[in-house]
Amino acid sequence: MARLTLNPTLNQTFRISIDEDAKGKAMDFSAELKRSRKAESEGRWEEACDIRYGAMQALVELLPEDDLVELDWEDRLTRDAVMIAYCSAVDFFLVGDWEMAAAGLELVLDVDSDDHLEATTLLAFVYVAMGEWDSFGDILPDVADKSPEKSLLILWADWLRSGRLNKGEFAALSRFHAPYLREWCAEEHPTDGAYLADIDSDHPTKAAKARELWLQTEHLWREQGGFIEALKNAK
């Protein structure tokens, strides 16, 4: 990784560069991101995850240990380094490795304080899954107010800690995010042609967005069947 360098910009950010004589030898985050996506599209999931994890490790090795570094989102190679680290964190999230998911997402937020990838919300779900209540309390204000994710997070966290649903938050979910409540209480969540056409359109419906979020977090709710039953009973 000595062939990679961090170069300061006038905006008090840093760009990742590859030394000219190291091309083809040093970690090229853009090339690795493309390679991981190709592997994934061809069904080689483990290989894709390994590529992303290797790239995240390379980014960790490049960054200074004691100082926070803000990376330049406008630079392609630098942006792809942040992107592939985020994708690796998502890989760990999907297999339920909360410690590694949290570490990856925290890394992303450290180098991208503007949170272009909305890592904050996913990290909040991870903290709840881990039972890291202090960390969850610290990050919750950064989750978008009046978002369905925030309502679900509060409801889930309160249910885990007390065994009861927050009545006010449940009312808010019912009133302002009804498609999400319906999705969470549904018996099936098909990824049929109608859903795929909807979510891939320029203006997906709230129902499609609700199903997308369910599918992204489904493994959480398989382990928390009691929470889903509580929502159904309250509904």
PDB file of C-alpha atoms in Angstrom:
ATOM      1  CA  MET A   1       0.000   0.000   0.000  1.00  0.00           C
ATOM      2  CA  ALA A   2       3.039   2.266   0.018  1.00  0.00           C
ATOM      3  CA  ARG A   3       2.244   3.010  -3.629  1.00  0.00           C
ATOM      4  CA  LEU A   4      -0.982   4.748  -2.610  1.00  0.00           C
ATOM      5  CA  THR A   5      -0.805   8.283  -1.269  1.00  0.00           C
ATOM      6  CA  LEU A   6      -3.140  10.744   0.409  1.00  0.00           C
ATOM      7  CA  ASN A   7      -2.870  14.211  -1.097  1.00  0.00           C
ATOM      8  CA  PRO A   8      -4.436  17.301   0.534  1.00  0.00           C
ATOM      9  CA  THR A   9      -6.784  19.559  -1.429  1.00  0.00           C
ATOM     10  CA  LEU A  10      -7.631  23.236  -1.027  1.00  0.00           C
ATOM     11  CA  ASN A  11     -10.952  22.173   0.536  1.00  0.00           C
ATOM     12  CA  GLN A  12      -9.237  20.537   3.519  1.00  0.00           C
ATOM     13  CA  THR A  13     -10.000  17.085   2.175  1.00  0.00           C
ATOM     14  CA  PHE A  14      -7.697  14.388   0.835  1.00  0.00           C
ATOM     15  CA  ARG A  15      -7.543  12.545  -2.452  1.00  0.00           C
ATOM     16  CA  ILE A  16      -6.177   9.063  -2.946  1.00  0.00           C
ATOM     17  CA  SER A  17      -3.610   8.775  -5.704  1.00  0.00           C
ATOM     18  CA  ILE A  18      -1.692   5.897  -7.283  1.00  0.00           C
ATOM     19  CA  ASP A  19       1.959   6.590  -8.036  1.00  0.00           C
ATOM     20  CA  GLU A  20       2.585   6.433 -11.774  1.00  0.00           C
ATOM     21  CA  ASP A  21       5.211   3.716 -11.450  1.00  0.00           C
ATOM     22  CA  ALA A  22       2.855   1.623  -9.305  1.00  0.00           C
ATOM     23  CA  LYS A  23      -0.048   1.346 -11.708  1.00  0.00           C
ATOM     24  CA  GLY A  24      -1.063  -2.254 -12.051  1.00  0.00           C
ATOM     25  CA  LYS A  25       0.530  -3.074  -8.691  1.00  0.00           C
ATOM     26  CA  ALA A  26      -1.174  -0.844  -6.135  1.00  0.00           C
ATOM     27  CA  MET A  27      -4.796  -1.154  -5.044  1.00  0.00           C
ATOM     28  CA  ASP A  28      -7.013   0.512  -7.644  1.00  0.00           C
ATOM     29  CA  PHE A  29     -10.289   1.037  -5.772  1.00  0.00           C
ATOM     30  CA  SER A  30     -12.236   1.884  -8.925  1.00  0.00           C
ATOM     31  CA  ALA A  31     -11.070  -1.260 -10.689  1.00  0.00           C
ATOM     32  CA  GLU A  32     -11.790  -3.398  -7.618  1.00  0.00           C
ATOM     33  CA  LEU A  33     -15.290  -1.954  -7.273  1.00  0.00           C
ATOM     34  CA  LYS A  34     -15.977  -2.793 -10.915  1.00  0.00           C
ATOM     35  CA  ARG A  35     -14.483  -6.269 -10.499  1.00  0.00           C
ATOM     36  CA  SER A  36     -16.625  -6.969  -7.424  1.00  0.00           C
ATOM     37  CA  ARG A  37     -19.784  -5.908  -9.231  1.00  0.00           C
ATOM     38  CA  LYS A  38     -18.942  -8.189 -12.163  1.00  0.00           C
ATOM     39  CA  ALA A  39     -18.363 -11.121  -9.815  1.00  0.00           C
ATOM     40  CA  GLU A  40     -21.661 -10.427  -8.065  1.00  0.00           C
ATOM     41  CA  SER A  41     -23.588 -10.153 -11.332  1.00  0.00           C
ATOM     42  CA  GLU A  42     -22.214 -13.564 -12.313  1.00  0.00           C
ATOM     43  CA  GLY A  43     -23.294 -15.131  -9.035  1.00  0.00           C
ATOM     44  CA  ARG A  44     -19.819 -15.354  -7.525  1.00  0.00           C
ATOM     45  CA  TRP A  45     -20.949 -13.845  -4.229  1.00  0.00           C
ATOM     46  CA  GLU A  46     -18.092 -15.020  -2.019  1.00  0.00           C
ATOM     47  CA  GLU A  47     -15.504 -13.711  -4.464  1.00  0.00           C
ATOM     48  CA  ALA A  48     -17.282 -10.349  -4.647  1.00  0.00           C
ATOM     49  CA  CYS A  49     -17.301 -10.083  -0.857  1.00  0.00           C
ATOM     50  CA  ASP A  50     -13.617 -11.012  -0.665  1.00  0.00           C
ATOM     51  CA  ILE A  51     -12.717  -8.337  -3.212  1.00  0.00           C
ATOM     52  CA  ARG A  52     -14.609  -5.681  -1.284  1.00  0.00           C
ATOM     53  CA  TYR A  53     -13.175  -6.714   2.063  1.00  0.00           C
ATOM     54  CA  GLY A  54      -9.639  -6.648   0.672  1.00  0.00           C
ATOM     55  CA  ALA A  55     -10.238  -3.142  -0.622  1.00  0.00           C
ATOM     56  CA  MET A  56     -11.628  -1.993   2.715  1.00  0.00           C
ATOM     57  CA  GLN A  57      -8.548  -3.361   4.466  1.00  0.00           C
ATOM     58  CA  ALA A  58      -6.341  -1.465   2.000  1.00  0.00           C
ATOM     59  CA  LEU A  59      -8.191   1.752   2.815  1.00  0.00           C
ATOM     60  CA  VAL A  60      -7.744   1.165   6.542  1.00  0.00           C
ATOM     61  CA  GLU A  61      -4.022   0.635   6.026  1.00  0.00           C
ATOM     62  CA  LEU A  62      -3.758   3.839   4.005  1.00  0.00           C
ATOM     63  CA  LEU A  63      -5.492   6.076   6.543  1.00  0.00           C
ATOM     64  CA  PRO A  64      -3.550   7.473   9.523  1.00  0.00           C
ATOM     65  CA  GLU A  65      -4.300   5.711  12.794  1.00  0.00           C
ATOM     66  CA  ASP A  66      -4.652   8.745  15.053  1.00  0.00           C
ATOM     67  CA  ASP A  67      -6.185  11.460  12.847  1.00  0.00           C
ATOM     68  CA  LEU A  68      -9.546  11.672  11.120  1.00  0.00           C
ATOM     69  CA  VAL A  69      -9.209  12.286   7.394  1.00  0.00           C
ATOM     70  CA  GLU A  70     -12.017  13.676   5.263  1.00  0.00           C
ATOM     71  CA  LEU A  71     -11.856  12.174   1.796  1.00  0.00           C
ATOM     72  CA  ASP A  72     -12.748  14.107  -1.359  1.00  0.00           C
ATOM     73  CA  TRP A  73     -16.069  12.800  -2.638  1.00  0.00           C
ATOM     74  CA  GLU A  74     -15.621  14.626  -5.954  1.00  0.00           C
ATOM     75  CA  ASP A  75     -12.558  12.583  -6.924  1.00  0.00           C
ATOM     76  CA  ARG A  76     -13.514   9.318  -8.636  1.00  0.00           C
ATOM     77  CA  LEU A  77     -10.830   7.031  -7.219  1.00  0.00           C
ATOM     78  CA  THR A  78     -11.312   8.434  -3.727  1.00  0.00           C
ATOM     79  CA  ARG A  79     -15.100   8.185  -3.953  1.00  0.00           C
ATOM     80  CA  ASP A  80     -14.857   4.579  -5.125  1.00  0.00           C
ATOM     81  CA  ALA A  81     -12.645   3.777  -2.119  1.00  0.00           C
ATOM     82  CA  VAL A  82     -15.417   5.020   0.174  1.00  0.00           C
ATOM     83  CA  MET A  83     -18.038   3.205  -1.897  1.00  0.00           C
ATOM     84  CA  ILE A  84     -16.305  -0.169  -1.807  1.00  0.00           C
ATOM     85  CA  ALA A  85     -15.746   0.124   1.952  1.00  0.00           C
ATOM     86  CA  TYR A  86     -19.466   0.818   2.367  1.00  0.00           C
ATOM     87  CA  CYS A  87     -20.357  -2.173   0.174  1.00  0.00           C
ATOM     88  CA  SER A  88     -18.101  -4.391   2.280  1.00  0.00           C
ATOM     89  CA  ALA A  89     -19.864  -3.191   5.424  1.00  0.00           C
ATOM     90  CA  VAL A  90     -23.194  -4.060   3.792  1.00  0.00           C
ATOM     91  CA  ASP A  91     -21.845  -7.550   3.044  1.00  0.00           C
ATOM     92  CA  PHE A  92     -21.163  -8.058   6.752  1.00  0.00           C
ATOM     93  CA  PHE A  93     -24.569  -6.591   7.640  1.00  0.00           C
ATOM     94  CA  LEU A  94     -26.333  -9.075   5.391  1.00  0.00           C
ATOM     95  CA  VAL A  95     -24.644 -12.064   7.027  1.00  0.00           C
ATOM     96  CA  GLY A  96     -25.269 -10.740  10.536  1.00  0.00           C
ATOM     97  CA  ASP A  97     -21.652  -9.944  11.434  1.00  0.00           C
ATOM     98  CA  TRP A  98     -22.596  -6.849  13.413  1.00  0.00           C
ATOM     99  CA  GLU A  99     -19.107  -6.055  14.718  1.00  0.00           C
ATOM    100  CA  MET A 100     -17.576  -5.934  11.252  1.00  0.00           C
ATOM    101  CA  ALA A 101     -20.582  -4.122   9.799  1.00  0.00           C
ATOM    102  CA  ALA A 102     -20.344  -1.469  12.513  1.00  0.00           C
ATOM    103  CA  ALA A 103     -16.583  -1.082  12.021  1.00  0.00           C
ATOM    104  CA  GLY A 104     -17.004  -0.643   8.264  1.00  0.00           C
ATOM    105  CA  LEU A 105     -19.858   1.836   8.541  1.00  0.00           C
ATOM    106  CA  GLU A 106     -18.036   3.843  11.213  1.00  0.00           C
ATOM    107  CA  LEU A 107     -15.025   3.993   8.898  1.00  0.00           C
ATOM    108  CA  VAL A 108     -17.202   5.304   6.069  1.00  0.00           C
ATOM    109  CA  LEU A 109     -18.686   8.011   8.268  1.00  0.00           C
ATOM    110  CA  ASP A 110     -15.240   8.983   9.550  1.00  0.00           C
ATOM    111  CA  VAL A 111     -13.988   9.723   6.028  1.00  0.00           C
ATOM    112  CA  ASP A 112     -17.277  11.060   4.617  1.00  0.00           C
ATOM    113  CA  SER A 113     -18.906  13.297   7.204  1.00  0.00           C
ATOM    114  CA  ASP A 114     -21.538  14.422   4.658  1.00  0.00           C
ATOM    115  CA  ASP A 115     -22.726  10.794   4.550  1.00  0.00           C
ATOM    116  CA  HIS A 116     -23.346  10.616   0.810  1.00  0.00           C
ATOM    117  CA  LEU A 117     -24.158   6.914   1.114  1.00  0.00           C
ATOM    118  CA  GLU A 118     -26.546   7.315   4.077  1.00  0.00           C
ATOM    119  CA  ALA A 119     -24.464   4.983   6.195  1.00  0.00           C
ATOM    120  CA  THR A 120     -25.905   6.561   9.337  1.00  0.00           C
ATOM    121  CA  THR A 121     -29.278   4.846   9.012  1.00  0.00           C
ATOM    122  CA  LEU A 122     -27.797   1.405   8.399  1.00  0.00           C
ATOM    123  CA  LEU A 123     -25.401   1.868  11.308  1.00  0.00           C
ATOM    124  CA  ALA A 124     -28.360   2.706  13.552  1.00  0.00           C
ATOM    125  CA  PHE A 125     -29.963  -0.641  12.625  1.00  0.00           C
ATOM    126  CA  VAL A 126     -26.668  -2.369  13.416  1.00  0.00           C
ATOM    127  CA  TYR A 127     -26.411  -0.708  16.828  1.00  0.00           C
ATOM    128  CA  VAL A 128     -29.925  -1.875  17.712  1.00  0.00           C
ATOM    129  CA  ALA A 129     -29.113  -5.409  16.549  1.00  0.00           C
ATOM    130  CA  MET A 130     -26.002  -5.315  18.767  1.00  0.00           C
ATOM    131  CA  GLY A 131     -27.843  -3.816  21.729  1.00  0.00           C
ATOM    132  CA  GLU A 132     -25.374  -0.920  21.743  1.00  0.00           C
ATOM    133  CA  TRP A 133     -27.854   1.487  23.262  1.00  0.00           C
ATOM    134  CA  ASP A 134     -25.469   4.345  24.027  1.00  0.00           C
ATOM    135  CA  SER A 135     -24.160   4.333  20.469  1.00  0.00           C
ATOM    136  CA  PHE A 136     -27.713   4.082  19.151  1.00  0.00           C
ATOM    137  CA  GLY A 137     -28.756   7.059  21.253  1.00  0.00           C
ATOM    138  CA  ASP A 138     -25.829   9.069  19.933  1.00  0.00           C
ATOM    139  CA  ILE A 139     -26.558   8.343  16.282  1.00  0.00           C
ATOM    140  CA  LEU A 140     -30.378   8.444  16.292  1.00  0.00           C
ATOM    141  CA  PRO A 141     -30.568  12.274  16.030  1.00  0.00           C
ATOM    142  CA  ASP A 142     -28.635  12.000  12.766  1.00  0.00           C
ATOM    143  CA  VAL A 143     -31.252   9.732  11.181  1.00  0.00           C
ATOM    144  CA  ALA A 144     -33.634  11.815   9.086  1.00  0.00           C
ATOM    145  CA  ASP A 145     -36.579  13.092  11.084  1.00  0.00           C
ATOM    146  CA  LYS A 146     -40.017  11.912   9.983  1.00  0.00           C
ATOM    147  CA  SER A 147     -38.465   9.094   7.947  1.00  0.00           C
ATOM    148  CA  PRO A 148     -39.994   5.603   8.076  1.00  0.00           C
ATOM    149  CA  GLU A 149     -36.585   4.240   9.070  1.00  0.00           C
ATOM    150  CA  LYS A 150     -36.520   6.427  12.173  1.00  0.00           C
ATOM    151  CA  SER A 151     -39.991   5.308  13.237  1.00  0.00           C
ATOM    152  CA  LEU A 152     -39.081   1.650  12.721  1.00  0.00           C
ATOM    153  CA  LEU A 153     -35.814   2.064  14.609  1.00  0.00           C
ATOM    154  CA  ILE A 154     -37.501   3.667  17.602  1.00  0.00           C
ATOM    155  CA  LEU A 155     -40.271   1.075  17.644  1.00  0.00           C
ATOM    156  CA  TRP A 156     -37.831  -1.835  17.367  1.00  0.00           C
ATOM    157  CA  ALA A 157     -35.423  -0.455  19.967  1.00  0.00           C
ATOM    158  CA  ASP A 158     -38.188   0.246  22.476  1.00  0.00           C
ATOM    159  CA  TRP A 159     -39.710  -3.186  21.915  1.00  0.00           C
ATOM    160  CA  LEU A 160     -36.359  -4.898  22.481  1.00  0.00           C
ATOM    161  CA  ARG A 161     -35.738  -2.976  25.691  1.00  0.00           C
ATOM    162  CA  SER A 162     -39.227  -3.001  27.192  1.00  0.00           C
ATOM    163  CA  GLY A 163     -41.257  -5.610  25.325  1.00  0.00           C
ATOM    164  CA  ARG A 164     -43.757  -2.889  24.379  1.00  0.00           C
ATOM    165  CA  LEU A 165     -44.334  -0.723  21.340  1.00  0.00           C
ATOM    166  CA  ASN A 166     -43.992   3.044  21.611  1.00  0.00           C
ATOM    167  CA  LYS A 167     -47.607   4.125  21.093  1.00  0.00           C
ATOM    168  CA  GLY A 168     -46.754   7.568  19.781  1.00  0.00           C
ATOM    169  CA  GLU A 169     -44.257   6.231  17.260  1.00  0.00           C
ATOM    170  CA  PHE A 170     -46.629   3.478  16.183  1.00  0.00           C
ATOM    171  CA  ALA A 171     -49.301   6.112  15.556  1.00  0.00           C
ATOM    172  CA  ALA A 172     -46.807   8.128  13.507  1.00  0.00           C
ATOM    173  CA  LEU A 173     -45.854   5.061  11.465  1.00  0.00           C
ATOM    174  CA  SER A 174     -49.523   4.263  10.864  1.00  0.00           C
ATOM    175  CA  ARG A 175     -50.390   7.794   9.840  1.00  0.00           C
ATOM    176  CA  PHE A 176     -47.378   8.969   7.865  1.00  0.00           C
ATOM    177  CA  HIS A 177     -45.796   5.725   6.643  1.00  0.00           C
ATOM    178  CA  ALA A 178     -48.727   3.369   6.188  1.00  0.00           C
ATOM    179  CA  PRO A 179     -47.129   1.444   3.254  1.00  0.00           C
ATOM    180  CA  TYR A 180     -44.232   0.514   5.537  1.00  0.00           C
ATOM    181  CA  LEU A 181     -46.519  -0.744   8.268  1.00  0.00           C
ATOM    182  CA  ARG A 182     -48.459  -2.792   5.712  1.00  0.00           C
ATOM    183  CA  GLU A 183     -45.222  -4.257   4.361  1.00  0.00           C
ATOM    184  CA  TRP A 184     -43.933  -5.170   7.814  1.00  0.00           C
ATOM    185  CA  CYS A 185     -47.224  -6.894   8.605  1.00  0.00           C
ATOM    186  CA  ALA A 186     -47.600  -8.671   5.252  1.00  0.00           C
ATOM    187  CA  GLU A 187     -47.337 -12.440   5.001  1.00  0.00           C
ATOM    188  CA  GLU A 188     -45.401 -12.309   1.719  1.00  0.00           C
ATOM    189  CA  HIS A 189     -42.975  -9.855   0.126  1.00  0.00           C
ATOM    190  CA  PRO A 190     -42.737 -10.924  -3.533  1.00  0.00           C
ATOM    191  CA  THR A 191     -40.075  -9.570  -5.854  1.00  0.00           C
ATOM    192  CA  ASP A 192     -42.340  -9.991  -8.850  1.00  0.00           C
ATOM    193  CA  GLY A 193     -42.364  -8.103 -12.124  1.00  0.00           C
ATOM    194  CA  ALA A 194     -44.694  -5.422 -10.819  1.00  0.00           C
ATOM    195  CA  TYR A 195     -42.405  -4.648  -7.891  1.00  0.00           C
ATOM    196  CA  LEU A 196     -39.247  -4.656 -10.037  1.00  0.00           C
ATOM    197  CA  ALA A 197     -40.809  -2.321 -12.598  1.00  0.00           C
ATOM    198  CA  ASP A 198     -41.972  -0.010  -9.820  1.00  0.00           C
ATOM    199  CA  ILE A 199     -38.685   0.175  -7.895  1.00  0.00           C
ATOM    200  CA  ASP A 200     -36.679   0.663 -11.111  1.00  0.00           C
ATOM    201  CA  SER A 201     -38.890   3.515 -12.320  1.00  0.00           C
ATOM    202  CA  ASP A 202     -37.951   7.179 -12.062  1.00  0.00           C
ATOM    203  CA  HIS A 203     -40.508   7.699  -9.306  1.00  0.00           C
ATOM    204  CA  PRO A 204     -41.012   4.509  -7.269  1.00  0.00           C
ATOM    205  CA  THR A 205     -44.111   4.370  -5.110  1.00  0.00           C
ATOM    206  CA  LYS A 206     -43.892   4.363  -1.326  1.00  0.00           C
ATOM    207  CA  ALA A 207     -45.107   0.765  -1.387  1.00  0.00           C
ATOM    208  CA  ALA A 208     -42.151  -0.250  -3.553  1.00  0.00           C
ATOM    209  CA  LYS A 209     -39.715   1.646  -1.355  1.00  0.00           C
ATOM    210  CA  ALA A 210     -41.197  -0.062   1.698  1.00  0.00           C
ATOM    211  CA  ARG A 211     -40.677  -3.490   0.142  1.00  0.00           C
ATOM    212  CA  GLU A 212     -37.120  -2.574  -0.843  1.00  0.00           C
ATOM    213  CA  LEU A 213     -36.328  -1.629   2.769  1.00  0.00           C
ATOM    214  CA  TRP A 214     -37.949  -4.831   4.020  1.00  0.00           C
ATOM    215  CA  LEU A 215     -35.872  -6.936   1.637  1.00  0.00           C
ATOM    216  CA  GLN A 216     -32.692  -5.122   2.699  1.00  0.00           C
ATOM    217  CA  THR A 217     -33.397  -5.779   6.382  1.00  0.00           C
ATOM    218  CA  GLU A 218     -35.379  -9.036   6.196  1.00  0.00           C
ATOM    219  CA  HIS A 219     -32.766 -11.040   8.094  1.00  0.00           C
ATOM    220  CA  LEU A 220     -33.269  -8.745  11.101  1.00  0.00           C
ATOM    221  CA  TRP A 221     -36.966  -9.503  11.304  1.00  0.00           C
ATOM    222  CA  ARG A 222     -36.546 -13.249  10.835  1.00  0.00           C
ATOM    223  CA  GLU A 223     -34.688 -13.140  14.150  1.00  0.00           C
ATOM    224  CA  GLN A 224     -37.247 -10.799  15.708  1.00  0.00           C
ATOM    225  CA  GLY A 225     -40.539 -12.511  14.994  1.00  0.00           C
ATOM    226  CA  GLY A 226     -41.981 -11.187  18.228  1.00  0.00           C
ATOM    227  CA  PHE A 227     -41.551  -7.627  17.018  1.00  0.00           C
ATOM    228  CA  ILE A 228     -43.450  -8.364  13.810  1.00  0.00           C
ATOM    229  CA  GLU A 229     -46.234 -10.017  15.807  1.00  0.00           C
ATOM    230  CA  ALA A 230     -46.417  -6.973  18.068  1.00  0.00           C
ATOM    231  CA  LEU A 231     -46.862  -4.737  15.007  1.00  0.00           C
ATOM    232  CA  LYS A 232     -49.572  -7.012  13.628  1.00  0.00           C
ATOM    233  CA  ASN A 233     -51.427  -7.080  16.952  1.00  0.00           C
ATOM    234  CA  ALA A 234     -51.226  -3.296  17.320  1.00  0.00           C
ATOM    235  CA  LYS A 235     -52.427  -2.833  13.746  1.00  0.00           C
TER     236      LYS A 235
END
